[in-house]
Coordinates of C-alpha atoms and ligand atoms in Angstrom, one line a residue:
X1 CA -0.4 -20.3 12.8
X2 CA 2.0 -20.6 15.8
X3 CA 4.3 -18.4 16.7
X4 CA 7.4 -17.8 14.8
X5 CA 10.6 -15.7 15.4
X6 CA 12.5 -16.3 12.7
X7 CA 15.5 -14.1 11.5
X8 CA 14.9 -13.6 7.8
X9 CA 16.9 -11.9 5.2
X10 CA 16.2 -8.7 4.7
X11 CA 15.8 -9.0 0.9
X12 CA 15.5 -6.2 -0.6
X13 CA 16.0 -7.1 -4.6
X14 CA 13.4 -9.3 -6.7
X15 CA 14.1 -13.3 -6.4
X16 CA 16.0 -14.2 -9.6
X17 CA 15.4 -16.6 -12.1
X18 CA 12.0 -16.5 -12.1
X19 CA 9.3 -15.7 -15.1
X20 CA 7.7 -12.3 -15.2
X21 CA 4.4 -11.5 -15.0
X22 CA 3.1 -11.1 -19.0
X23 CA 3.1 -7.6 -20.0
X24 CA 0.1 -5.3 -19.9
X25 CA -0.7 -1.9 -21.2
X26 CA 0.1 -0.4 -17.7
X27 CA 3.4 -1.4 -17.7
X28 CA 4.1 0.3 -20.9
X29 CA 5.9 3.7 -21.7
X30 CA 4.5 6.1 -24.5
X31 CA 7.0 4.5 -26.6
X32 CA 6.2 1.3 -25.7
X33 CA 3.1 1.7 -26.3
X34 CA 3.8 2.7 -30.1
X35 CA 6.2 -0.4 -30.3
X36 CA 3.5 -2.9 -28.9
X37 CA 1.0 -1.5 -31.9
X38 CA 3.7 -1.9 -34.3
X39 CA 4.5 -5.1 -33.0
X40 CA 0.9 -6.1 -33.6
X41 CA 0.5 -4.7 -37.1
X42 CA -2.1 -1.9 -36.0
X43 CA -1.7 1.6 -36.2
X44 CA -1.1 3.7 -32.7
X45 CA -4.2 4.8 -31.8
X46 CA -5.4 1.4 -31.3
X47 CA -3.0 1.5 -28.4
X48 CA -4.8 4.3 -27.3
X49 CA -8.1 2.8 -27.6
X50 CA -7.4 0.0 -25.8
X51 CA -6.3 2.5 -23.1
X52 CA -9.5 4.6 -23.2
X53 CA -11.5 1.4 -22.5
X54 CA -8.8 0.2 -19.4
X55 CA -7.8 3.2 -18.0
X56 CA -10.8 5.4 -18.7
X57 CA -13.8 3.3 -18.8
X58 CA -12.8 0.8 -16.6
X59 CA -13.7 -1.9 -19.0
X60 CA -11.4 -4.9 -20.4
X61 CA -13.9 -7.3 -21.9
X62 CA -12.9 -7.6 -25.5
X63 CA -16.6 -7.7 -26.6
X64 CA -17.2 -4.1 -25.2
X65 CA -14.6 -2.7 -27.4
X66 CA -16.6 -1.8 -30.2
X67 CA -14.8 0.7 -31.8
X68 CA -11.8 -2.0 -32.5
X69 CA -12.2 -3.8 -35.9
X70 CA -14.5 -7.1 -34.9
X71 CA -11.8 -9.2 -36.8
X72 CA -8.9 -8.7 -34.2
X73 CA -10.6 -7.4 -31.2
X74 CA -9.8 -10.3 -29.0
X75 CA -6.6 -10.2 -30.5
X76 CA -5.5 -6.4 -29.7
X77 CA -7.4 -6.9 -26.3
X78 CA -5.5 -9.7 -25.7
X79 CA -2.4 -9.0 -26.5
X80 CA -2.6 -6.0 -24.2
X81 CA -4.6 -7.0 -21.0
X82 CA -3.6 -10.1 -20.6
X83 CA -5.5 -11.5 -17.8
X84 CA -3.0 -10.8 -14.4
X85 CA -5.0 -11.0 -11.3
X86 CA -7.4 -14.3 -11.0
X87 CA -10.1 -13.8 -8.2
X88 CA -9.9 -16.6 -6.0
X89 CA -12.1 -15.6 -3.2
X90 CA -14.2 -12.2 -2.2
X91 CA -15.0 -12.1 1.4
X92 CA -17.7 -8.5 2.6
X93 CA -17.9 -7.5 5.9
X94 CA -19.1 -3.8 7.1
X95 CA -23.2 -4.1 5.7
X96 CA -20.9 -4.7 2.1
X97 CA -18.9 -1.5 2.5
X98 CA -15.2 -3.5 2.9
X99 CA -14.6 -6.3 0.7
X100 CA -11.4 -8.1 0.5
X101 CA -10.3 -10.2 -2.3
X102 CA -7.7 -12.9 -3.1
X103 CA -6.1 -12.9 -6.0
X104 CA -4.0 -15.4 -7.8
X105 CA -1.1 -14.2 -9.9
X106 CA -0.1 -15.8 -12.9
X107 CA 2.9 -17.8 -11.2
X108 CA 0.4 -19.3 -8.3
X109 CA 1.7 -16.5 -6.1
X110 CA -1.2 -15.1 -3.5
X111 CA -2.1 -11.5 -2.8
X112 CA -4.8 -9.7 -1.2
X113 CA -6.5 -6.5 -1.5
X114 CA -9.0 -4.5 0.4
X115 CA -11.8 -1.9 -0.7
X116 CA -13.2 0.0 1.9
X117 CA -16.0 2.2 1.6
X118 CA -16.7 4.9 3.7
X119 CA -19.4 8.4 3.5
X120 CA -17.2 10.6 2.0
X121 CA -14.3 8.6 -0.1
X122 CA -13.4 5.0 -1.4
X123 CA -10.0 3.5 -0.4
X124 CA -8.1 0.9 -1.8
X125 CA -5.5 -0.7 0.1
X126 CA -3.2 -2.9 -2.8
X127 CA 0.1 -5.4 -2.4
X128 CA 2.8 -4.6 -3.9
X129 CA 4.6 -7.7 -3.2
X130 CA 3.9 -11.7 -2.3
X131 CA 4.8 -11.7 1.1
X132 CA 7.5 -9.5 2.5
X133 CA 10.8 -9.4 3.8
X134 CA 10.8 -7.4 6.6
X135 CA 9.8 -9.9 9.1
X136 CA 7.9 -7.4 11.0
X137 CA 6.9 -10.3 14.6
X138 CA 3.5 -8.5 14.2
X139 CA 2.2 -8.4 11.7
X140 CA 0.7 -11.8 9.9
X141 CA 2.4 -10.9 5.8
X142 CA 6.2 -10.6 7.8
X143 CA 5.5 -14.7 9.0
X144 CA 5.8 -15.7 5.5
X145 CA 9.0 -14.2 3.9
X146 CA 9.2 -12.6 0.5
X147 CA 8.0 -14.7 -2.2
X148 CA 8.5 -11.9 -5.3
X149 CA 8.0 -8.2 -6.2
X150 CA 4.7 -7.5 -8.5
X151 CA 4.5 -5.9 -11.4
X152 CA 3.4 -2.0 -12.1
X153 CA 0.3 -3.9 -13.7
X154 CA -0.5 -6.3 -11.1
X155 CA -0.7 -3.8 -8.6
X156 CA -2.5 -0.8 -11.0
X157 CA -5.2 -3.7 -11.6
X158 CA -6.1 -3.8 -8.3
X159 CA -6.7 -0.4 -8.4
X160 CA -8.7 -0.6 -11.8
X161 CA -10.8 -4.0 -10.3
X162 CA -11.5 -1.6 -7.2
X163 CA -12.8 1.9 -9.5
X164 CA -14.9 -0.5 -11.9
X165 CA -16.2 -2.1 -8.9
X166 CA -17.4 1.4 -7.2
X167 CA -18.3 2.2 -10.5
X168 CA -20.8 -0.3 -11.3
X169 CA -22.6 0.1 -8.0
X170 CA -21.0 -3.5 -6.8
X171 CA -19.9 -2.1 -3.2
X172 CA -22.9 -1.3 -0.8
X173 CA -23.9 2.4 -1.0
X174 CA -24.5 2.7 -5.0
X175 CA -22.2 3.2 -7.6
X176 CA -19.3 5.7 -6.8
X177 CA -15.8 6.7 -6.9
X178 CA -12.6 5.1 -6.0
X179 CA -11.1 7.9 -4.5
X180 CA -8.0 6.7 -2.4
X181 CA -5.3 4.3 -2.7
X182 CA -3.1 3.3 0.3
X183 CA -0.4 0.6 -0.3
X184 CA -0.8 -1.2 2.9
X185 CA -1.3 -4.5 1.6
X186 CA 1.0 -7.2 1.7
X187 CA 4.8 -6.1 0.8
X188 CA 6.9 -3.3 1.4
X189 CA 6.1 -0.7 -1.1
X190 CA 9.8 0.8 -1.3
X191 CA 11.5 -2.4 -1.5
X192 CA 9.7 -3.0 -4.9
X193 CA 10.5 1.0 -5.9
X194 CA 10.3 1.0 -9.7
X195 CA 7.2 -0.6 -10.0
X196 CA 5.9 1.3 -7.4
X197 CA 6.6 4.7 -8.5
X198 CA 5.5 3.3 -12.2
X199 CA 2.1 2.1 -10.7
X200 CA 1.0 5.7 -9.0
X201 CA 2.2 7.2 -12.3
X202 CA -0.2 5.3 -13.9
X203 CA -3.2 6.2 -11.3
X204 CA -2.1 9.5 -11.5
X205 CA -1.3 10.3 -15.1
X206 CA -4.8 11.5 -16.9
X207 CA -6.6 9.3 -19.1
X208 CA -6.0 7.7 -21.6
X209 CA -2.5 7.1 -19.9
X210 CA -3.9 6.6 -16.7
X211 CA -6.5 6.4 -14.0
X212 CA -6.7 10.3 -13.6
X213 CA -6.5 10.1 -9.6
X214 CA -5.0 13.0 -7.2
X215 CA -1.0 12.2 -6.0
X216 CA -2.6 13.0 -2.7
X217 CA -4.7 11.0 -2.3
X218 CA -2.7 7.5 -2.7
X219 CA -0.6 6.4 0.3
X220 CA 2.7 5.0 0.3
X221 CA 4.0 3.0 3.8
X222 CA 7.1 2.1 4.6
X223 CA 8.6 0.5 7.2
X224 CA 11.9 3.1 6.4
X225 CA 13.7 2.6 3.6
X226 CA 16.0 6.0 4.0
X227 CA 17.3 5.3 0.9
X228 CA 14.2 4.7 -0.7
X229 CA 12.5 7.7 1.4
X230 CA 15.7 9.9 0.0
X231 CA 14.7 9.2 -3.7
X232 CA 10.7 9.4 -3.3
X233 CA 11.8 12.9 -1.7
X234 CA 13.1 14.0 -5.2
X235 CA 10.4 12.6 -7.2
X236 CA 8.3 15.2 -7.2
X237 CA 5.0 13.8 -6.9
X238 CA 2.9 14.7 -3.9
X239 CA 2.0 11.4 -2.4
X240 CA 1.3 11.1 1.0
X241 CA 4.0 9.0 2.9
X242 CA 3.6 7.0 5.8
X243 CA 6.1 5.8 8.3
X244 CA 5.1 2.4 10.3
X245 CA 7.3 3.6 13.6
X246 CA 5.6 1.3 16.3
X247 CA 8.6 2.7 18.7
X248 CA 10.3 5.8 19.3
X249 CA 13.1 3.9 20.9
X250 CA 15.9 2.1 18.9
X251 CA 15.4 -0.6 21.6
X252 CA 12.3 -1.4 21.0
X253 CA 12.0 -0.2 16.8
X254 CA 14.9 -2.7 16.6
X255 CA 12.2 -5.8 18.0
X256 CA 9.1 -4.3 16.4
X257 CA 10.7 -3.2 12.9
X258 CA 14.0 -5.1 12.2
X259 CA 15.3 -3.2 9.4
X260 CA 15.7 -0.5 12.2
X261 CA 18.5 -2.2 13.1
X262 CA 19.9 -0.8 9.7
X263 CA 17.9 2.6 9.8
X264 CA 17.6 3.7 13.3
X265 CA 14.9 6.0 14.7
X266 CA 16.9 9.2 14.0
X267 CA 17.6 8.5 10.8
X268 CA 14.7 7.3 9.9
X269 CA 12.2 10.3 11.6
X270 CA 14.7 12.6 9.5
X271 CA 14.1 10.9 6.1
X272 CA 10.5 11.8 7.2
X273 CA 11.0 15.1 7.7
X274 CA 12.8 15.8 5.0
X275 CA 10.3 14.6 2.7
X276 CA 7.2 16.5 4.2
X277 CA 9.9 19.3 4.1
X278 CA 10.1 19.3 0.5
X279 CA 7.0 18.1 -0.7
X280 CA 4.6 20.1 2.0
X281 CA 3.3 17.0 2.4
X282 CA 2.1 16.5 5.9
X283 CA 4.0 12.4 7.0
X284 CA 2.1 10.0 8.6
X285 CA 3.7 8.2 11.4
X286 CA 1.6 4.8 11.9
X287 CA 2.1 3.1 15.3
X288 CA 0.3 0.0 16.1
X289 CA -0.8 0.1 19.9
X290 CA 0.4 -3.6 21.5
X291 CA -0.7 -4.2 24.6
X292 CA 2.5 -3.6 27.1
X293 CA 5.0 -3.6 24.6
X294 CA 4.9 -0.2 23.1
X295 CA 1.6 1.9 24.9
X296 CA 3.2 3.3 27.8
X297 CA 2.8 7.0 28.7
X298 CA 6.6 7.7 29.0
X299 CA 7.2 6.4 25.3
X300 CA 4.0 9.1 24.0
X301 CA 5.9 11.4 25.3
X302 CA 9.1 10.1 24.1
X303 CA 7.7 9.8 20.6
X304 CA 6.0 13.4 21.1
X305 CA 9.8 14.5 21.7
X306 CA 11.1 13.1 19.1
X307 CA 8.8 14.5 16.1
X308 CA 8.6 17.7 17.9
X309 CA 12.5 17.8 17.7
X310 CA 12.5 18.4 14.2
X311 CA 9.7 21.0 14.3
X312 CA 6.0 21.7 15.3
X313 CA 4.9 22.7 12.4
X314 CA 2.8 20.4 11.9
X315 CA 4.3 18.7 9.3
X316 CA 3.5 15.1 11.5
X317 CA 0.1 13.5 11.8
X318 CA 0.1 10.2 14.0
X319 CA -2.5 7.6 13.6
X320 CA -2.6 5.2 16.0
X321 CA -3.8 1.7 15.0
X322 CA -5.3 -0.8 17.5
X323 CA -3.3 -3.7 17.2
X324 CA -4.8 -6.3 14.9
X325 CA -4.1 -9.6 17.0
X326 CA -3.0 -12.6 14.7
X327 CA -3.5 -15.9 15.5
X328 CA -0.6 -17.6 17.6
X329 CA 1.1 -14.1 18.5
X330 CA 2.5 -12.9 21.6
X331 CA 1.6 -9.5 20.6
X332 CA -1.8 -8.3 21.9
X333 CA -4.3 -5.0 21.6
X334 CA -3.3 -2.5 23.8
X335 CA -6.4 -1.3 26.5
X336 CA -8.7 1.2 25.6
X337 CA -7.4 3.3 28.3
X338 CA -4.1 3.2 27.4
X339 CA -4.8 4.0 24.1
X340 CA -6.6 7.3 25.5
X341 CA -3.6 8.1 27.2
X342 CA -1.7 7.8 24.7
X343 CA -3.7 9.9 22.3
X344 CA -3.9 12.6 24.8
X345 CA -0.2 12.7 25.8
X346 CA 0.4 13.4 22.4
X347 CA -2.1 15.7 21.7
X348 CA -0.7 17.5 24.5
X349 CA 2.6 18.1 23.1
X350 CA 0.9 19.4 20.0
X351 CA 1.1 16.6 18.0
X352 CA -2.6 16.0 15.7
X353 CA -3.4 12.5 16.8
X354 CA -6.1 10.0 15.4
X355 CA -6.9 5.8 16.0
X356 CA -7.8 4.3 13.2
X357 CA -10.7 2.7 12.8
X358 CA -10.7 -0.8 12.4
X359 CA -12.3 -2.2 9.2
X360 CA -12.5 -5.6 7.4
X361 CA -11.7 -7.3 11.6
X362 CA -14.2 -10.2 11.4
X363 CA -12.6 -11.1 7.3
X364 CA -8.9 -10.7 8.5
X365 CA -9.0 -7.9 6.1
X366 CA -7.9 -5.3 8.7
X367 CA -4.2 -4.4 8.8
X368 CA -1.3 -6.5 8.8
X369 CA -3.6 -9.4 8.9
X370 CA -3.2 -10.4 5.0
X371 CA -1.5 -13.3 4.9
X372 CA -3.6 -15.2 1.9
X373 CA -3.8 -18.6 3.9
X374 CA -5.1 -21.2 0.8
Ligands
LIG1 N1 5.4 -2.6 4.6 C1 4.6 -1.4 4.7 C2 3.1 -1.7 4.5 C3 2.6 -2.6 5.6 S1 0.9 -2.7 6.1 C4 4.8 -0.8 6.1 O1 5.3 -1.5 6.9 O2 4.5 0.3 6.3 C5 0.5 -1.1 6.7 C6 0.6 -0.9 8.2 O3 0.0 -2.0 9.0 C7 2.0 -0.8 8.7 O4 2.1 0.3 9.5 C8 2.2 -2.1 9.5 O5 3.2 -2.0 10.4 C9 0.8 -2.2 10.1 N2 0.5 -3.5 10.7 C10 1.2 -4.7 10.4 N3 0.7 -5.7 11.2 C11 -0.3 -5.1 12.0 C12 -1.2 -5.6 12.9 N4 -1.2 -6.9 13.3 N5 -2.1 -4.8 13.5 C13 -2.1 -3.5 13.2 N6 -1.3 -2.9 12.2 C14 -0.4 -3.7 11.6

């Protein structure tokens, strides 16, 4: 890949014109649901059934489904898992514990997702969009534009492919739980908002109408949608939401995170604020370390100024994530010493301050480095 620096369009609606993903039983409402049994001839608890064996069991071979009538078992199954996500390739790294797969979505489009395993939880980290269209120079999904917005089901069935995987014991360590979702895949979650917000209501509804996880445990990052921010805010469910700063300085934010030249820093670190404000929430402020660019002391303690401005209350956490370097850019991994600095200038100011570890490096699994190359 060499390196690019393209202007792009800051699309923020779905391409148009184009087919839709097929519909599934996660993108369906209650009374959907009752519809699509109708539709099919069957009473409404075969609906539900089907569910049970998605949602609860984790399980969406037709053949397993025993308690559907043997005549239209395929049929039913069919009709309401249609096959969205094709494995194209699954790539371990960490003694098994991260695995990243490629996907292929109905249309041809590529995506990637990662399952990480760690002592004490299981994250996945889903897409919520082919590409992306905020052009981030960083970060190896920004390179390739948007291509389209995914469905509530194609990203819940990343989430279900990651819980039957931990389930069955395929993921070093035994079988176990999925236990966290982040959406820090490819896309920006809040430019695709309704199918976002449908997808976590689906992980966190209980089963049979969904996957049964904790709110606060699944992730949402944003590169700062205010708007976007502002409506999560009154949604009332407790996700955690994290903001990808990278720069405390409209100068710099504006380089590193072009849509700050629509949503500056203020603006932005207020939207923050106010959700962690009303949700008691703690915000996540992600800042990738790069080498020179944005790992000086002075801008720690800018940044350290500038969330302790609206309080020190803790209501900020900042993880700091070593720069993933991708191939062809000008944008390098800050040194380890600067990165100490950093944390400690920071920590200084009050501000609880973590680096992220850096899983999935040697698959290009680690973050911002999705870019489904095939
Ligand atoms: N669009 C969302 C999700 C993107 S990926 C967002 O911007 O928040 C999740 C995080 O990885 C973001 O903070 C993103 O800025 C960061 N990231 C992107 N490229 C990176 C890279 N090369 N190295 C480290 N982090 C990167």
């Amino acid at each position: 890949m060499t390196e690019t620096t393209r202007t792009l369009p800051l699309v923020m609606a779905a391409p148009r014109g184009r087919a839709k993903p097929p519909r599934h039983l996660a993108d369906l409402s209650a009374e959907e649901r009752v519809a699509a049994a109708k539709e099919m001839g069957e009473p409404p608890f075969r609906v539900k059934q089907v569910a049970h064996h998605y949602f609860a069991r984790l399980e969406r071979d037709p053949a397993a489904m025993t308690d559907l009538p043997a005549r239209n078992r395929d049929a039913i199954a069919g009709a309401l898992l249609p096959e969205l996500l094709t494995p194209v390739r699954v790539q371990e790294a960490d003694q098994g514990t991260t695995r990243k797969t490629l996907w292929r979505l109905f249309d041809g489009a590529l995506v990637e997702s990662v399952l990480m395993r760690y002592s004490e939880r299981a994250t996945i980290c889903v897409s919520s969009q082919a590409g992306c269209g905020m052009a981030c120079p960083f970060c190896a999904t920004g390179q390739g534009g948007l291509q389209r917005n995914m469905s509530t089901a194609e990203i819940v069935d990343q989430v279900v492919d990651g819980a039957a995987a931990m389930a069955r014991g395929e993921v070093a360590g035994g079988p176990g739980r999925l236990s966290n979702v982040v959406f820090m895949g490819m896309g920006e979650p809040l430019a695709n908002y309704k199918a976002v917000v449908g997808a976590v209501r689906r992980m966190t509804s209980p089963a049979p109408d969904g996957l049964g996880m904790s709110a606060r445990n699944i992730t949402v990052s944003t590169v700062g949608l205010v708007p976007r921010i502002r409506q999560l805010t009154e949604e009332g469910i407790p996700i955690t939401l994290a903001l990808s700063l990278h720069a405390p300085d409209d100068e710099l934010r504006d380089e590193l995170v072009p849509i700050n030249t629509r949503f500056d820093v203020a603006e932005t670190v207020e939207a923050a604020w106010q959700y962690a404000k009303k949700t008691k929430r703690r915000v996540s402020i992600e800042y990738a370390m790069m080498r020179d660019i944005n790992d000086q002391a002075w801008r720690a303690d800018l940044l350290g100024d500038v969330l302790n401005s609206y309080g020190d209350w803790g209501w900020v956490h900042v993880n700091l994530i070593p720069l993933n370097e991708v191939p062809g850019s000008r944008f390098t991994r800050s040194r380890d010493a600067d990165t100490d600095e950093f944390v400690r200038r920071l920590q200084a100011k009050g501000i609880s301050t973590t680096v992220r570890d850096t899983r999935g490096d040697e698959i290009d699994a680690a973050c911002g480095q999705l870019a489904a190359q095939e």
